[in-house]
Amino acid sequence: MSRTIALTGATGFIGGALARRLETVGWQIRALVRPESLSARYAGTATQWIEGDLEDLDSLRRLVKNVYAVVHCAGAVRGASQAQFDGVNVDGVARLVQAVREQHRMPRFLLISSLAAREPHLSPYAASKRHGEETLASAAGDMNWAVLRPSAVYGPGDKELLPLFRWIGRGIAPILGSLSARFSLLYVEDLAEAVVQWLNSETNERRAFELHDGHPDGYAWHDVVDTVARLYGRHVFR
């Protein structure tokens, strides 16, 4: 059995954490990277880099050739229109699935989606993630596939939640929506462990798995504020 994983999004926060974790447990990583993103900081790593992008089918074919599994982590989290989100989060999935299905021996396929896909009406981003999942399911044929839906992911290298935590550390708690609203969090290493568990399993359940950190109902914002403030040792103004 090949010990190579094809990975997209490896230069990002989540993808980078996945690459490090997978290499730690013995997988070899072959990662897609835009030529302009392949900098000196990646030189000397064990990762095999394939220059290209999700619009370049030839580079996707090189990426997935003779691998055990594909872990598709790349995606657009910001966009000016539905079309911009769909161009990456839907069309990118379709091209990658096409490249996989052209292989004599199809690798397994794991799509890292988002819990937002549960409610596609909430935003263009959520709609694109749901449509990407549906594209995978409809185009997969006999391919062994699954979807992981993580909630908001945090950890070292995070640029989304870290600024909020730093404000709290300064004693200021931003108000995010309704005070009664709840939201879920997932530590990036827990997401990485879920990927490892899926790769090591024999499961062929072709469906979406929603991930949580043991708190399936999420957290109230004031609970998060209190926890972060306690860790910083600060009183917080609300």
PDB file of C-alpha atoms in Angstrom:
ATOM      1  CA  MET A   1       0.000   0.000   0.000  1.00  0.00           C
ATOM      2  CA  SER A   2       1.252   3.459  -0.866  1.00  0.00           C
ATOM      3  CA  ARG A   3       2.046   5.652   2.140  1.00  0.00           C
ATOM      4  CA  THR A   4       1.665   8.868   0.154  1.00  0.00           C
ATOM      5  CA  ILE A   5      -1.108  11.384   0.776  1.00  0.00           C
ATOM      6  CA  ALA A   6      -2.023  14.055  -1.768  1.00  0.00           C
ATOM      7  CA  LEU A   7      -2.799  17.242   0.155  1.00  0.00           C
ATOM      8  CA  THR A   8      -4.218  20.572  -0.953  1.00  0.00           C
ATOM      9  CA  GLY A   9      -4.033  23.698   1.186  1.00  0.00           C
ATOM     10  CA  ALA A  10      -0.735  22.651   2.781  1.00  0.00           C
ATOM     11  CA  THR A  11       0.593  26.221   2.962  1.00  0.00           C
ATOM     12  CA  GLY A  12      -2.405  27.343   5.025  1.00  0.00           C
ATOM     13  CA  PHE A  13      -3.149  27.163   8.738  1.00  0.00           C
ATOM     14  CA  ILE A  14      -5.161  23.932   8.761  1.00  0.00           C
ATOM     15  CA  GLY A  15      -3.399  22.254   5.853  1.00  0.00           C
ATOM     16  CA  GLY A  16       0.008  22.944   7.360  1.00  0.00           C
ATOM     17  CA  ALA A  17      -1.053  21.372  10.650  1.00  0.00           C
ATOM     18  CA  LEU A  18      -2.385  18.340   8.779  1.00  0.00           C
ATOM     19  CA  ALA A  19       0.883  17.937   6.859  1.00  0.00           C
ATOM     20  CA  ARG A  20       2.962  18.042  10.037  1.00  0.00           C
ATOM     21  CA  ARG A  21       0.724  15.572  11.860  1.00  0.00           C
ATOM     22  CA  LEU A  22       0.559  13.130   8.960  1.00  0.00           C
ATOM     23  CA  GLU A  23       4.326  13.164   8.513  1.00  0.00           C
ATOM     24  CA  THR A  24       4.755  12.563  12.247  1.00  0.00           C
ATOM     25  CA  VAL A  25       2.735   9.339  12.058  1.00  0.00           C
ATOM     26  CA  GLY A  26       4.549   8.045   8.990  1.00  0.00           C
ATOM     27  CA  TRP A  27       2.693   9.295   5.937  1.00  0.00           C
ATOM     28  CA  GLN A  28       4.539  10.886   3.028  1.00  0.00           C
ATOM     29  CA  ILE A  29       3.032  14.147   1.808  1.00  0.00           C
ATOM     30  CA  ARG A  30       2.693  15.305  -1.768  1.00  0.00           C
ATOM     31  CA  ALA A  31       1.239  18.809  -1.706  1.00  0.00           C
ATOM     32  CA  LEU A  32      -0.181  21.201  -4.278  1.00  0.00           C
ATOM     33  CA  VAL A  33       1.311  24.687  -4.169  1.00  0.00           C
ATOM     34  CA  ARG A  34       1.024  27.791  -6.299  1.00  0.00           C
ATOM     35  CA  PRO A  35       4.428  28.687  -7.782  1.00  0.00           C
ATOM     36  CA  GLU A  36       4.330  32.108  -6.124  1.00  0.00           C
ATOM     37  CA  SER A  37       3.726  30.483  -2.725  1.00  0.00           C
ATOM     38  CA  LEU A  38       6.665  28.076  -2.908  1.00  0.00           C
ATOM     39  CA  SER A  39       9.146  30.021  -0.814  1.00  0.00           C
ATOM     40  CA  ALA A  40      12.476  29.185   0.801  1.00  0.00           C
ATOM     41  CA  ARG A  41      10.774  28.303   4.084  1.00  0.00           C
ATOM     42  CA  TYR A  42       9.503  25.089   2.486  1.00  0.00           C
ATOM     43  CA  ALA A  43      12.926  24.063   1.198  1.00  0.00           C
ATOM     44  CA  GLY A  44      14.403  21.030   2.889  1.00  0.00           C
ATOM     45  CA  THR A  45      11.058  19.689   4.112  1.00  0.00           C
ATOM     46  CA  ALA A  46      10.065  16.092   3.485  1.00  0.00           C
ATOM     47  CA  THR A  47       7.035  17.227   1.506  1.00  0.00           C
ATOM     48  CA  GLN A  48       7.028  16.701  -2.255  1.00  0.00           C
ATOM     49  CA  TRP A  49       5.674  19.906  -3.794  1.00  0.00           C
ATOM     50  CA  ILE A  50       3.622  19.892  -7.007  1.00  0.00           C
ATOM     51  CA  GLU A  51       3.387  23.341  -8.565  1.00  0.00           C
ATOM     52  CA  GLY A  52      -0.095  24.174  -9.813  1.00  0.00           C
ATOM     53  CA  ASP A  53      -3.559  25.091  -8.591  1.00  0.00           C
ATOM     54  CA  LEU A  54      -7.137  23.860  -8.530  1.00  0.00           C
ATOM     55  CA  GLU A  55      -7.773  25.282 -12.008  1.00  0.00           C
ATOM     56  CA  ASP A  56      -4.924  23.283 -13.561  1.00  0.00           C
ATOM     57  CA  LEU A  57      -6.105  19.736 -14.242  1.00  0.00           C
ATOM     58  CA  ASP A  58      -2.666  18.532 -15.339  1.00  0.00           C
ATOM     59  CA  SER A  59      -1.125  19.537 -12.006  1.00  0.00           C
ATOM     60  CA  LEU A  60      -3.976  17.780 -10.184  1.00  0.00           C
ATOM     61  CA  ARG A  61      -3.252  14.606 -12.137  1.00  0.00           C
ATOM     62  CA  ARG A  62       0.390  14.762 -11.045  1.00  0.00           C
ATOM     63  CA  LEU A  63      -0.721  15.405  -7.484  1.00  0.00           C
ATOM     64  CA  VAL A  64      -2.957  12.337  -7.156  1.00  0.00           C
ATOM     65  CA  LYS A  65      -0.957   9.799  -9.194  1.00  0.00           C
ATOM     66  CA  ASN A  66      -0.355   6.565  -7.249  1.00  0.00           C
ATOM     67  CA  VAL A  67      -1.305   8.004  -3.845  1.00  0.00           C
ATOM     68  CA  TYR A  68      -3.219   6.176  -1.122  1.00  0.00           C
ATOM     69  CA  ALA A  69      -5.595   9.040  -0.408  1.00  0.00           C
ATOM     70  CA  VAL A  70      -6.400  12.635  -1.269  1.00  0.00           C
ATOM     71  CA  VAL A  71      -7.067  15.103   1.548  1.00  0.00           C
ATOM     72  CA  HIS A  72      -8.643  18.214   0.052  1.00  0.00           C
ATOM     73  CA  CYS A  73      -8.177  21.068   2.497  1.00  0.00           C
ATOM     74  CA  ALA A  74      -7.823  24.060   0.163  1.00  0.00           C
ATOM     75  CA  GLY A  75     -10.765  26.423  -0.028  1.00  0.00           C
ATOM     76  CA  ALA A  76     -11.903  30.016  -0.246  1.00  0.00           C
ATOM     77  CA  VAL A  77     -13.061  31.587   3.021  1.00  0.00           C
ATOM     78  CA  ARG A  78     -13.410  35.091   1.571  1.00  0.00           C
ATOM     79  CA  GLY A  79     -15.005  36.242  -1.656  1.00  0.00           C
ATOM     80  CA  ALA A  80     -16.860  39.160  -3.191  1.00  0.00           C
ATOM     81  CA  SER A  81     -19.580  37.020  -4.780  1.00  0.00           C
ATOM     82  CA  GLN A  82     -21.139  33.577  -4.835  1.00  0.00           C
ATOM     83  CA  ALA A  83     -19.295  32.921  -8.088  1.00  0.00           C
ATOM     84  CA  GLN A  84     -15.923  33.556  -6.438  1.00  0.00           C
ATOM     85  CA  PHE A  85     -16.663  31.109  -3.629  1.00  0.00           C
ATOM     86  CA  ASP A  86     -18.017  28.504  -6.052  1.00  0.00           C
ATOM     87  CA  GLY A  87     -15.003  28.831  -8.335  1.00  0.00           C
ATOM     88  CA  VAL A  88     -12.807  27.361  -5.590  1.00  0.00           C
ATOM     89  CA  ASN A  89     -15.093  25.451  -3.242  1.00  0.00           C
ATOM     90  CA  VAL A  90     -17.189  23.759  -5.925  1.00  0.00           C
ATOM     91  CA  ASP A  91     -15.286  23.777  -9.208  1.00  0.00           C
ATOM     92  CA  GLY A  92     -12.040  22.902  -7.428  1.00  0.00           C
ATOM     93  CA  VAL A  93     -13.678  19.818  -5.921  1.00  0.00           C
ATOM     94  CA  ALA A  94     -15.036  18.798  -9.320  1.00  0.00           C
ATOM     95  CA  ARG A  95     -11.628  18.998 -11.017  1.00  0.00           C
ATOM     96  CA  LEU A  96      -9.882  17.129  -8.228  1.00  0.00           C
ATOM     97  CA  VAL A  97     -12.486  14.349  -8.330  1.00  0.00           C
ATOM     98  CA  GLN A  98     -12.031  14.156 -12.102  1.00  0.00           C
ATOM     99  CA  ALA A  99      -8.272  13.732 -11.675  1.00  0.00           C
ATOM    100  CA  VAL A 100      -8.817  10.990  -9.086  1.00  0.00           C
ATOM    101  CA  ARG A 101     -11.333   9.083 -11.198  1.00  0.00           C
ATOM    102  CA  GLU A 102      -8.897   9.004 -14.104  1.00  0.00           C
ATOM    103  CA  GLN A 103      -6.489   6.907 -12.012  1.00  0.00           C
ATOM    104  CA  HIS A 104      -6.256   3.168 -12.667  1.00  0.00           C
ATOM    105  CA  ARG A 105      -6.530   2.612  -8.913  1.00  0.00           C
ATOM    106  CA  MET A 106      -8.629   5.343  -7.399  1.00  0.00           C
ATOM    107  CA  PRO A 107      -7.319   6.705  -4.081  1.00  0.00           C
ATOM    108  CA  ARG A 108      -9.630   7.450  -1.185  1.00  0.00           C
ATOM    109  CA  PHE A 109     -10.884  11.024  -0.995  1.00  0.00           C
ATOM    110  CA  LEU A 110     -11.411  13.103   2.146  1.00  0.00           C
ATOM    111  CA  LEU A 111     -12.940  16.563   1.812  1.00  0.00           C
ATOM    112  CA  ILE A 112     -12.348  19.015   4.649  1.00  0.00           C
ATOM    113  CA  SER A 113     -15.532  21.060   4.510  1.00  0.00           C
ATOM    114  CA  SER A 114     -17.132  23.190   7.230  1.00  0.00           C
ATOM    115  CA  LEU A 115     -19.926  22.947   9.767  1.00  0.00           C
ATOM    116  CA  ALA A 116     -21.357  25.950   7.914  1.00  0.00           C
ATOM    117  CA  ALA A 117     -22.399  23.542   5.144  1.00  0.00           C
ATOM    118  CA  ARG A 118     -25.166  22.334   7.460  1.00  0.00           C
ATOM    119  CA  GLU A 119     -26.967  25.668   6.905  1.00  0.00           C
ATOM    120  CA  PRO A 120     -26.234  26.660   3.280  1.00  0.00           C
ATOM    121  CA  HIS A 121     -28.703  29.561   3.364  1.00  0.00           C
ATOM    122  CA  LEU A 122     -26.611  31.477   5.915  1.00  0.00           C
ATOM    123  CA  SER A 123     -23.961  32.859   3.548  1.00  0.00           C
ATOM    124  CA  PRO A 124     -22.375  32.468   0.102  1.00  0.00           C
ATOM    125  CA  TYR A 125     -19.500  30.675   1.827  1.00  0.00           C
ATOM    126  CA  ALA A 126     -21.820  28.164   3.508  1.00  0.00           C
ATOM    127  CA  ALA A 127     -23.686  27.586   0.247  1.00  0.00           C
ATOM    128  CA  SER A 128     -20.446  26.921  -1.616  1.00  0.00           C
ATOM    129  CA  LYS A 129     -19.242  24.418   0.985  1.00  0.00           C
ATOM    130  CA  ARG A 130     -22.538  22.524   0.811  1.00  0.00           C
ATOM    131  CA  HIS A 131     -22.477  22.574  -2.987  1.00  0.00           C
ATOM    132  CA  GLY A 132     -18.885  21.293  -2.902  1.00  0.00           C
ATOM    133  CA  GLU A 133     -19.978  18.348  -0.775  1.00  0.00           C
ATOM    134  CA  GLU A 134     -22.848  17.609  -3.143  1.00  0.00           C
ATOM    135  CA  THR A 135     -20.499  17.813  -6.120  1.00  0.00           C
ATOM    136  CA  LEU A 136     -18.219  15.238  -4.513  1.00  0.00           C
ATOM    137  CA  ALA A 137     -21.100  12.879  -3.741  1.00  0.00           C
ATOM    138  CA  SER A 138     -22.595  13.092  -7.228  1.00  0.00           C
ATOM    139  CA  ALA A 139     -19.302  12.788  -9.147  1.00  0.00           C
ATOM    140  CA  ALA A 140     -17.532  10.178  -7.010  1.00  0.00           C
ATOM    141  CA  GLY A 141     -18.894   7.037  -8.630  1.00  0.00           C
ATOM    142  CA  ASP A 142     -17.214   4.028  -6.976  1.00  0.00           C
ATOM    143  CA  MET A 143     -14.626   6.163  -5.195  1.00  0.00           C
ATOM    144  CA  ASN A 144     -14.293   5.740  -1.425  1.00  0.00           C
ATOM    145  CA  TRP A 145     -14.950   9.203  -0.009  1.00  0.00           C
ATOM    146  CA  ALA A 146     -15.982  11.072   3.113  1.00  0.00           C
ATOM    147  CA  VAL A 147     -16.468  14.637   4.299  1.00  0.00           C
ATOM    148  CA  LEU A 148     -15.332  16.148   7.595  1.00  0.00           C
ATOM    149  CA  ARG A 149     -17.232  19.206   8.801  1.00  0.00           C
ATOM    150  CA  PRO A 150     -15.138  20.981  11.446  1.00  0.00           C
ATOM    151  CA  SER A 151     -16.471  23.971  13.341  1.00  0.00           C
ATOM    152  CA  ALA A 152     -14.353  27.101  13.843  1.00  0.00           C
ATOM    153  CA  VAL A 153     -10.770  25.830  14.058  1.00  0.00           C
ATOM    154  CA  TYR A 154      -8.179  27.461  16.313  1.00  0.00           C
ATOM    155  CA  GLY A 155      -4.590  26.799  17.298  1.00  0.00           C
ATOM    156  CA  PRO A 156      -0.997  27.857  16.556  1.00  0.00           C
ATOM    157  CA  GLY A 157      -0.863  29.845  13.325  1.00  0.00           C
ATOM    158  CA  ASP A 158      -4.559  30.756  13.364  1.00  0.00           C
ATOM    159  CA  LYS A 159      -5.254  34.245  12.016  1.00  0.00           C
ATOM    160  CA  GLU A 160      -9.043  34.271  12.431  1.00  0.00           C
ATOM    161  CA  LEU A 161      -9.763  33.647  16.125  1.00  0.00           C
ATOM    162  CA  LEU A 162      -6.382  34.725  17.501  1.00  0.00           C
ATOM    163  CA  PRO A 163      -7.133  38.478  17.126  1.00  0.00           C
ATOM    164  CA  LEU A 164     -10.327  38.021  19.171  1.00  0.00           C
ATOM    165  CA  PHE A 165      -8.447  36.175  21.895  1.00  0.00           C
ATOM    166  CA  ARG A 166      -5.832  38.939  21.965  1.00  0.00           C
ATOM    167  CA  TRP A 167      -8.511  41.606  22.445  1.00  0.00           C
ATOM    168  CA  ILE A 168      -9.834  39.627  25.383  1.00  0.00           C
ATOM    169  CA  GLY A 169      -6.279  39.370  26.701  1.00  0.00           C
ATOM    170  CA  ARG A 170      -6.166  43.181  26.655  1.00  0.00           C
ATOM    171  CA  GLY A 171      -9.329  43.290  28.746  1.00  0.00           C
ATOM    172  CA  ILE A 172     -11.820  44.023  25.955  1.00  0.00           C
ATOM    173  CA  ALA A 173     -14.484  41.522  24.884  1.00  0.00           C
ATOM    174  CA  PRO A 174     -16.020  42.175  21.450  1.00  0.00           C
ATOM    175  CA  ILE A 175     -19.707  41.310  21.182  1.00  0.00           C
ATOM    176  CA  LEU A 176     -20.331  38.823  18.383  1.00  0.00           C
ATOM    177  CA  GLY A 177     -23.998  38.758  17.450  1.00  0.00           C
ATOM    178  CA  SER A 178     -26.684  37.767  19.929  1.00  0.00           C
ATOM    179  CA  LEU A 179     -25.562  37.292  23.521  1.00  0.00           C
ATOM    180  CA  SER A 180     -27.595  34.066  23.625  1.00  0.00           C
ATOM    181  CA  ALA A 181     -25.976  32.610  20.509  1.00  0.00           C
ATOM    182  CA  ARG A 182     -23.762  29.549  20.792  1.00  0.00           C
ATOM    183  CA  PHE A 183     -20.927  28.444  18.559  1.00  0.00           C
ATOM    184  CA  SER A 184     -18.552  25.525  18.303  1.00  0.00           C
ATOM    185  CA  LEU A 185     -14.764  25.432  18.403  1.00  0.00           C
ATOM    186  CA  LEU A 186     -12.279  22.744  17.409  1.00  0.00           C
ATOM    187  CA  TYR A 187      -8.563  22.648  18.171  1.00  0.00           C
ATOM    188  CA  VAL A 188      -6.535  22.151  15.003  1.00  0.00           C
ATOM    189  CA  GLU A 189      -4.679  19.128  16.401  1.00  0.00           C
ATOM    190  CA  ASP A 190      -8.020  17.437  17.103  1.00  0.00           C
ATOM    191  CA  LEU A 191      -8.992  17.962  13.465  1.00  0.00           C
ATOM    192  CA  ALA A 192      -5.642  16.502  12.411  1.00  0.00           C
ATOM    193  CA  GLU A 193      -6.252  13.476  14.632  1.00  0.00           C
ATOM    194  CA  ALA A 194      -9.662  12.952  13.002  1.00  0.00           C
ATOM    195  CA  VAL A 195      -7.955  12.877   9.593  1.00  0.00           C
ATOM    196  CA  VAL A 196      -5.411  10.335  10.855  1.00  0.00           C
ATOM    197  CA  GLN A 197      -8.190   8.156  12.278  1.00  0.00           C
ATOM    198  CA  TRP A 198     -10.068   8.213   8.963  1.00  0.00           C
ATOM    199  CA  LEU A 199      -6.940   7.300   6.998  1.00  0.00           C
ATOM    200  CA  ASN A 200      -6.194   4.411   9.353  1.00  0.00           C
ATOM    201  CA  SER A 201      -9.752   3.108   9.284  1.00  0.00           C
ATOM    202  CA  GLU A 202     -11.314   0.681   6.816  1.00  0.00           C
ATOM    203  CA  THR A 203     -14.542   2.656   6.693  1.00  0.00           C
ATOM    204  CA  ASN A 204     -16.319   3.135   3.415  1.00  0.00           C
ATOM    205  CA  GLU A 205     -19.124   5.292   4.792  1.00  0.00           C
ATOM    206  CA  ARG A 206     -19.752   7.831   2.061  1.00  0.00           C
ATOM    207  CA  ARG A 207     -21.160  10.667   4.110  1.00  0.00           C
ATOM    208  CA  ALA A 208     -20.354  13.804   6.092  1.00  0.00           C
ATOM    209  CA  PHE A 209     -19.036  13.579   9.657  1.00  0.00           C
ATOM    210  CA  GLU A 210     -19.550  16.614  11.907  1.00  0.00           C
ATOM    211  CA  LEU A 211     -16.693  17.171  14.339  1.00  0.00           C
ATOM    212  CA  HIS A 212     -16.818  18.702  17.809  1.00  0.00           C
ATOM    213  CA  ASP A 213     -14.546  18.878  20.837  1.00  0.00           C
ATOM    214  CA  GLY A 214     -16.809  17.047  23.248  1.00  0.00           C
ATOM    215  CA  HIS A 215     -19.242  19.967  23.497  1.00  0.00           C
ATOM    216  CA  PRO A 216     -21.734  19.203  20.711  1.00  0.00           C
ATOM    217  CA  ASP A 217     -23.937  22.136  21.727  1.00  0.00           C
ATOM    218  CA  GLY A 218     -21.029  24.558  21.475  1.00  0.00           C
ATOM    219  CA  TYR A 219     -20.226  27.440  23.792  1.00  0.00           C
ATOM    220  CA  ALA A 220     -21.862  30.667  24.848  1.00  0.00           C
ATOM    221  CA  TRP A 221     -19.653  33.641  23.993  1.00  0.00           C
ATOM    222  CA  HIS A 222     -19.414  34.691  27.645  1.00  0.00           C
ATOM    223  CA  ASP A 223     -17.994  31.247  28.489  1.00  0.00           C
ATOM    224  CA  VAL A 224     -15.250  31.723  25.905  1.00  0.00           C
ATOM    225  CA  VAL A 225     -14.517  35.233  27.196  1.00  0.00           C
ATOM    226  CA  ASP A 226     -14.319  34.018  30.792  1.00  0.00           C
ATOM    227  CA  THR A 227     -11.966  31.166  29.873  1.00  0.00           C
ATOM    228  CA  VAL A 228      -9.603  33.309  27.800  1.00  0.00           C
ATOM    229  CA  ALA A 229      -9.614  36.076  30.421  1.00  0.00           C
ATOM    230  CA  ARG A 230      -8.752  33.573  33.144  1.00  0.00           C
ATOM    231  CA  LEU A 231      -5.836  32.245  31.099  1.00  0.00           C
ATOM    232  CA  TYR A 232      -4.537  35.776  30.532  1.00  0.00           C
ATOM    233  CA  GLY A 233      -5.197  36.722  34.153  1.00  0.00           C
ATOM    234  CA  ARG A 234      -7.164  39.794  33.089  1.00  0.00           C
ATOM    235  CA  HIS A 235     -10.425  41.451  34.060  1.00  0.00           C
ATOM    236  CA  VAL A 236     -12.537  41.968  30.962  1.00  0.00           C
ATOM    237  CA  PHE A 237     -14.779  44.929  30.196  1.00  0.00           C
ATOM    238  CA  ARG A 238     -17.979  43.883  28.432  1.00  0.00           C
TER     239      ARG A 238
END
